[in-house]
CSV table of C-alpha atoms in Angstrom, one decimal:
chain,number,residue,atom,x,y,z
A,1,GLU,CA,-1.2,-38.9,-31.6
A,2,VAL,CA,-4.1,-37.2,-30.0
A,3,ARG,CA,-3.7,-33.4,-29.7
A,4,LEU,CA,-5.9,-30.5,-28.7
A,5,VAL,CA,-4.8,-26.9,-29.3
A,6,GLU,CA,-7.0,-24.0,-28.1
A,7,SER,CA,-6.8,-20.5,-29.4
A,8,GLY,CA,-8.9,-17.3,-29.4
A,9,GLY,CA,-8.4,-16.2,-25.8
A,10,GLY,CA,-7.6,-12.6,-24.9
A,11,LEU,CA,-8.8,-9.5,-23.2
A,12,VAL,CA,-12.4,-8.5,-23.7
A,13,GLN,CA,-14.6,-5.9,-22.1
A,14,PRO,CA,-17.6,-6.8,-20.0
A,15,GLY,CA,-20.6,-7.4,-22.4
A,16,GLY,CA,-18.2,-8.3,-25.2
A,17,SER,CA,-17.8,-11.5,-27.2
A,18,LEU,CA,-15.0,-13.9,-27.9
A,19,ARG,CA,-14.9,-17.2,-29.9
A,20,LEU,CA,-12.6,-20.0,-28.7
A,21,SER,CA,-11.4,-22.7,-31.0
A,22,CYS,CA,-10.1,-26.2,-30.2
A,23,ALA,CA,-8.3,-27.8,-33.1
A,24,ALA,CA,-8.1,-31.5,-32.7
A,25,SER,CA,-5.8,-34.0,-34.4
A,26,GLY,CA,-5.3,-37.8,-34.1
A,27,PHE,CA,-9.1,-38.4,-33.8
A,28,THR,CA,-12.4,-37.1,-35.0
A,29,VAL,CA,-14.4,-34.6,-32.9
A,30,SER,CA,-17.6,-35.9,-34.3
A,31,GLY,CA,-17.0,-39.4,-33.0
A,32,ASN,CA,-16.5,-38.3,-29.4
A,33,PHE,CA,-18.0,-35.9,-26.9
A,34,MET,CA,-16.0,-32.7,-26.5
A,35,THR,CA,-16.0,-30.6,-23.4
A,36,TRP,CA,-14.9,-27.1,-22.4
A,37,VAL,CA,-13.6,-26.7,-18.8
A,38,ARG,CA,-12.4,-23.5,-17.2
A,39,ARG,CA,-10.4,-22.6,-14.2
A,40,ALA,CA,-10.8,-19.1,-12.8
A,41,PRO,CA,-8.0,-17.5,-10.8
A,42,GLY,CA,-7.9,-18.9,-7.3
A,43,LYS,CA,-10.7,-21.4,-8.1
A,44,GLY,CA,-10.9,-25.0,-9.1
A,45,LEU,CA,-11.9,-26.7,-12.4
A,46,GLU,CA,-15.4,-26.0,-13.6
A,47,TRP,CA,-17.3,-27.9,-16.3
A,48,VAL,CA,-18.7,-25.4,-18.8
A,49,SER,CA,-20.2,-27.2,-21.8
A,50,THR,CA,-20.2,-30.4,-23.7
A,51,ILE,CA,-21.2,-31.4,-27.3
A,52,TYR,CA,-22.0,-35.0,-27.9
A,53,SER,CA,-21.4,-37.1,-31.0
A,54,GLY,CA,-25.1,-37.0,-31.7
A,55,GLY,CA,-25.1,-33.2,-31.5
A,56,ALA,CA,-26.7,-32.7,-28.1
A,57,ARG,CA,-25.3,-29.8,-26.2
A,58,HIS,CA,-25.3,-29.0,-22.5
A,59,TYR,CA,-24.2,-26.0,-20.5
A,60,VAL,CA,-23.5,-25.0,-16.9
A,61,ASP,CA,-26.3,-22.7,-15.6
A,62,SER,CA,-24.0,-19.7,-15.3
A,63,VAL,CA,-23.3,-19.6,-19.1
A,64,LYS,CA,-26.7,-20.8,-20.5
A,65,GLY,CA,-28.0,-18.4,-23.0
A,66,ARG,CA,-24.7,-16.6,-23.4
A,67,PHE,CA,-22.3,-19.4,-24.6
A,68,THR,CA,-22.7,-21.7,-27.5
A,69,ILE,CA,-20.7,-24.8,-28.2
A,70,SER,CA,-20.4,-26.0,-31.8
A,71,ARG,CA,-18.1,-28.1,-34.0
A,72,ASP,CA,-16.9,-28.1,-37.6
A,73,ASN,CA,-16.4,-31.7,-38.7
A,74,TYR,CA,-14.4,-30.7,-41.8
A,75,LYS,CA,-12.0,-28.6,-39.8
A,76,ASN,CA,-12.1,-31.2,-36.9
A,77,THR,CA,-12.5,-28.2,-34.6
A,78,VAL,CA,-14.7,-27.4,-31.6
A,79,TYR,CA,-15.8,-23.8,-30.8
A,80,LEU,CA,-17.1,-22.0,-27.8
A,81,GLN,CA,-18.8,-18.7,-28.7
A,82,MET,CA,-19.0,-16.5,-25.7
A,83,ASN,CA,-21.3,-13.5,-25.6
A,84,SER,CA,-22.4,-11.0,-23.0
A,85,MET,CA,-19.3,-11.8,-21.1
A,86,ARG,CA,-18.8,-11.0,-17.5
A,87,ALA,CA,-15.9,-10.5,-15.2
A,88,GLU,CA,-16.6,-13.9,-13.6
A,89,ASP,CA,-15.9,-15.6,-17.0
A,90,THR,CA,-12.2,-14.7,-16.6
A,91,ALA,CA,-10.4,-18.0,-16.6
A,92,VAL,CA,-8.1,-20.4,-18.5
A,93,TYR,CA,-10.4,-22.4,-20.8
A,94,HIS,CA,-9.4,-25.9,-21.7
A,95,CYS,CA,-11.0,-28.2,-24.2
A,96,ALA,CA,-11.0,-32.0,-23.5
A,97,ARG,CA,-11.9,-35.1,-25.3
A,98,GLY,CA,-14.5,-37.5,-23.9
A,99,VAL,CA,-14.9,-41.1,-24.9
A,100,ASP,CA,-17.9,-43.4,-24.4
A,101,THR,CA,-15.9,-46.5,-23.6
A,102,PRO,CA,-17.4,-50.0,-23.1
A,103,VAL,CA,-16.9,-49.6,-19.4
A,104,GLY,CA,-18.0,-46.0,-19.0
A,105,LEU,CA,-17.3,-42.4,-19.7
A,106,SER,CA,-13.7,-41.1,-19.9
A,107,VAL,CA,-12.3,-37.6,-20.3
A,108,ASP,CA,-8.8,-38.4,-21.4
A,109,TYR,CA,-7.0,-35.8,-23.4
A,110,TRP,CA,-6.8,-32.1,-22.6
A,111,GLY,CA,-5.5,-29.0,-24.4
A,112,GLN,CA,-3.1,-26.6,-22.7
A,113,GLY,CA,-5.7,-23.9,-22.4
A,114,THR,CA,-6.3,-20.4,-23.5
A,115,LEU,CA,-6.6,-17.4,-21.2
A,116,VAL,CA,-9.7,-15.3,-21.3
A,117,THR,CA,-9.7,-12.0,-19.3
A,118,VAL,CA,-12.9,-9.9,-19.0
A,119,SER,CA,-12.1,-6.5,-17.8
A,120,SER,CA,-12.6,-2.8,-18.7
B,1,GLN,CA,-27.6,-27.5,-7.4
B,2,THR,CA,-25.4,-30.6,-7.2
B,3,VAL,CA,-22.2,-30.1,-5.2
B,4,VAL,CA,-19.3,-32.5,-5.2
B,5,THR,CA,-16.9,-32.2,-2.3
B,6,GLN,CA,-13.3,-33.2,-1.8
B,7,GLU,CA,-10.9,-32.7,1.0
B,8,PRO,CA,-9.4,-29.2,0.5
B,9,SER,CA,-5.9,-30.3,1.4
B,10,LEU,CA,-4.0,-33.3,2.5
B,11,THR,CA,-0.4,-33.9,3.5
B,12,VAL,CA,1.5,-37.1,3.1
B,13,SER,CA,5.1,-38.2,3.6
B,14,PRO,CA,7.2,-39.5,0.8
B,15,GLY,CA,6.7,-43.3,0.4
B,16,GLY,CA,3.4,-43.1,2.3
B,17,THR,CA,-0.1,-43.8,1.3
B,18,VAL,CA,-3.0,-41.4,1.1
B,19,THR,CA,-6.6,-41.6,0.0
B,20,LEU,CA,-8.6,-38.7,-1.5
B,21,THR,CA,-12.3,-38.9,-1.6
B,22,CYS,CA,-15.2,-37.4,-3.7
B,23,VAL,CA,-18.6,-37.0,-2.2
B,24,SER,CA,-21.9,-36.1,-3.9
B,25,SER,CA,-24.6,-33.9,-2.3
B,26,THR,CA,-27.1,-36.2,-4.0
B,27,GLY,CA,-26.1,-39.3,-2.1
B,28,ALA,CA,-23.9,-42.2,-2.5
B,29,VAL,CA,-21.5,-42.2,-5.5
B,30,THR,CA,-21.9,-45.4,-7.6
B,31,SER,CA,-20.2,-46.7,-10.7
B,32,GLY,CA,-22.9,-45.1,-12.7
B,33,TYR,CA,-21.4,-41.7,-12.0
B,34,TYR,CA,-18.3,-42.8,-13.9
B,35,PRO,CA,-15.9,-41.1,-11.5
B,36,ASN,CA,-12.9,-39.6,-13.3
B,37,TRP,CA,-9.8,-38.3,-11.5
B,38,PHE,CA,-7.3,-35.7,-12.7
B,39,GLN,CA,-4.0,-34.3,-11.6
B,40,GLN,CA,-3.1,-30.7,-12.2
B,41,LYS,CA,0.2,-29.0,-11.5
B,42,PRO,CA,0.7,-25.2,-11.6
B,43,GLY,CA,0.8,-23.9,-15.2
B,44,GLN,CA,-0.1,-27.2,-16.7
B,45,ALA,CA,-3.2,-28.7,-18.2
B,46,PRO,CA,-5.1,-31.3,-16.1
B,47,ARG,CA,-3.9,-34.9,-16.7
B,48,ALA,CA,-6.3,-37.8,-16.6
B,49,LEU,CA,-5.5,-40.5,-14.1
B,50,ILE,CA,-8.6,-42.7,-13.6
B,51,TYR,CA,-11.9,-43.1,-15.4
B,52,SER,CA,-15.0,-45.1,-14.7
B,53,THR,CA,-14.1,-45.5,-11.0
B,54,ASP,CA,-11.0,-47.7,-11.3
B,55,ARG,CA,-9.9,-47.8,-14.9
B,56,ILE,CA,-6.4,-46.6,-15.6
B,57,TYR,CA,-4.8,-45.1,-18.7
B,58,SER,CA,-1.6,-46.3,-20.3
B,59,TRP,CA,0.2,-43.4,-18.7
B,60,THR,CA,-1.2,-43.7,-15.2
B,61,PRO,CA,1.6,-44.6,-12.7
B,62,ALA,CA,0.9,-47.9,-11.0
B,63,ARG,CA,0.8,-46.2,-7.6
B,64,PHE,CA,-2.5,-44.5,-8.4
B,65,SER,CA,-5.7,-46.5,-8.0
B,66,GLY,CA,-9.4,-45.7,-7.9
B,67,SER,CA,-12.3,-47.2,-6.0
B,68,LEU,CA,-15.6,-46.7,-4.3
B,69,LEU,CA,-15.4,-46.5,-0.5
B,70,GLY,CA,-18.4,-46.1,1.7
B,71,GLY,CA,-20.5,-44.3,-0.9
B,72,LYS,CA,-17.6,-42.1,-2.1
B,73,ALA,CA,-15.3,-42.2,-5.0
B,74,ALA,CA,-11.7,-42.5,-3.9
B,75,LEU,CA,-8.3,-42.1,-5.3
B,76,THR,CA,-5.4,-43.8,-3.5
B,77,LEU,CA,-1.8,-43.1,-3.9
B,78,SER,CA,0.5,-45.8,-2.6
B,79,GLY,CA,4.2,-45.1,-2.3
B,80,VAL,CA,3.8,-41.3,-2.8
B,81,GLN,CA,6.6,-39.6,-4.7
B,82,PRO,CA,7.6,-35.9,-4.4
B,83,GLU,CA,6.4,-35.3,-8.0
B,84,ASP,CA,2.8,-36.3,-6.8
B,85,GLU,CA,2.5,-32.9,-5.1
B,86,ALA,CA,-0.3,-31.3,-7.1
B,87,GLU,CA,-4.1,-30.6,-7.1
B,88,TYR,CA,-6.4,-33.5,-7.7
B,89,TYR,CA,-9.9,-33.2,-9.0
B,90,CYS,CA,-12.7,-35.7,-9.3
B,91,LEU,CA,-15.4,-35.4,-12.0
B,92,LEU,CA,-18.8,-37.1,-11.7
B,93,TYR,CA,-21.4,-37.7,-14.3
B,94,PHE,CA,-25.0,-37.0,-13.3
B,95,GLY,CA,-26.7,-37.0,-16.7
B,96,GLY,CA,-29.5,-34.6,-17.4
B,97,VAL,CA,-29.0,-31.1,-18.7
B,98,GLN,CA,-26.0,-30.3,-16.5
B,99,PRO,CA,-24.3,-33.7,-16.7
B,100,TRP,CA,-20.9,-33.1,-15.3
B,101,VAL,CA,-19.7,-31.7,-12.0
B,102,PHE,CA,-16.1,-31.3,-10.7
B,103,GLY,CA,-15.2,-31.6,-7.1
B,104,GLY,CA,-13.6,-28.6,-5.5
B,105,GLY,CA,-10.2,-30.2,-5.7
B,106,THR,CA,-7.6,-31.5,-3.1
B,107,LYS,CA,-4.3,-29.9,-2.8
B,108,LEU,CA,-1.8,-32.7,-2.0
B,109,THR,CA,1.4,-31.7,-0.2
B,110,VAL,CA,4.3,-34.2,-0.1
B,111,LEU,CA,6.3,-33.4,3.0
């Protein structure tokens, strides 16, 4: 059974750092692309970052230079290191699995999310 | 900056049919954008419904279908049920250094 469990959220001051974890089971993170998506209060879903099976990483402009996505293949876990955090980073962060299927790209399984609040 | 636009809200009667659309600021949406559709209810994680325009998952209810309509990605619900009241998001793939963009979401009310 595919399962994604996020952790690491919490309250952090502006300018601070936090590392989110996404523990995967039922598949290997290295064999898929893994994505972080957030939803800020009163807003819609926003794509944040993706790490591909080959190791390439992409970020939305608003987090470039501040956030880093990585994975630990032995722990089958994906991370999102968030530095220089801002109030506008406040959101529920979800990780999701992506699959490069024979007919196209699929984002199929999602974790329940972890709440990040940036406030003094 | 690429913008993906959805209807902010739609209302449908139980048993009715409704189509939600997904428009790209870059032009016509094609199958190469691999449109994905998600449903999200309050307090829950998003649930995948459709991928690659019209492909369903094993858990996708039969009343949900995806397509391309007039240069837009579309999600059609036929025989709407009260439990379909939720927010729906499309996700398009543009490639490049910012490959994925979500639509702003459609709040579907079943009334």
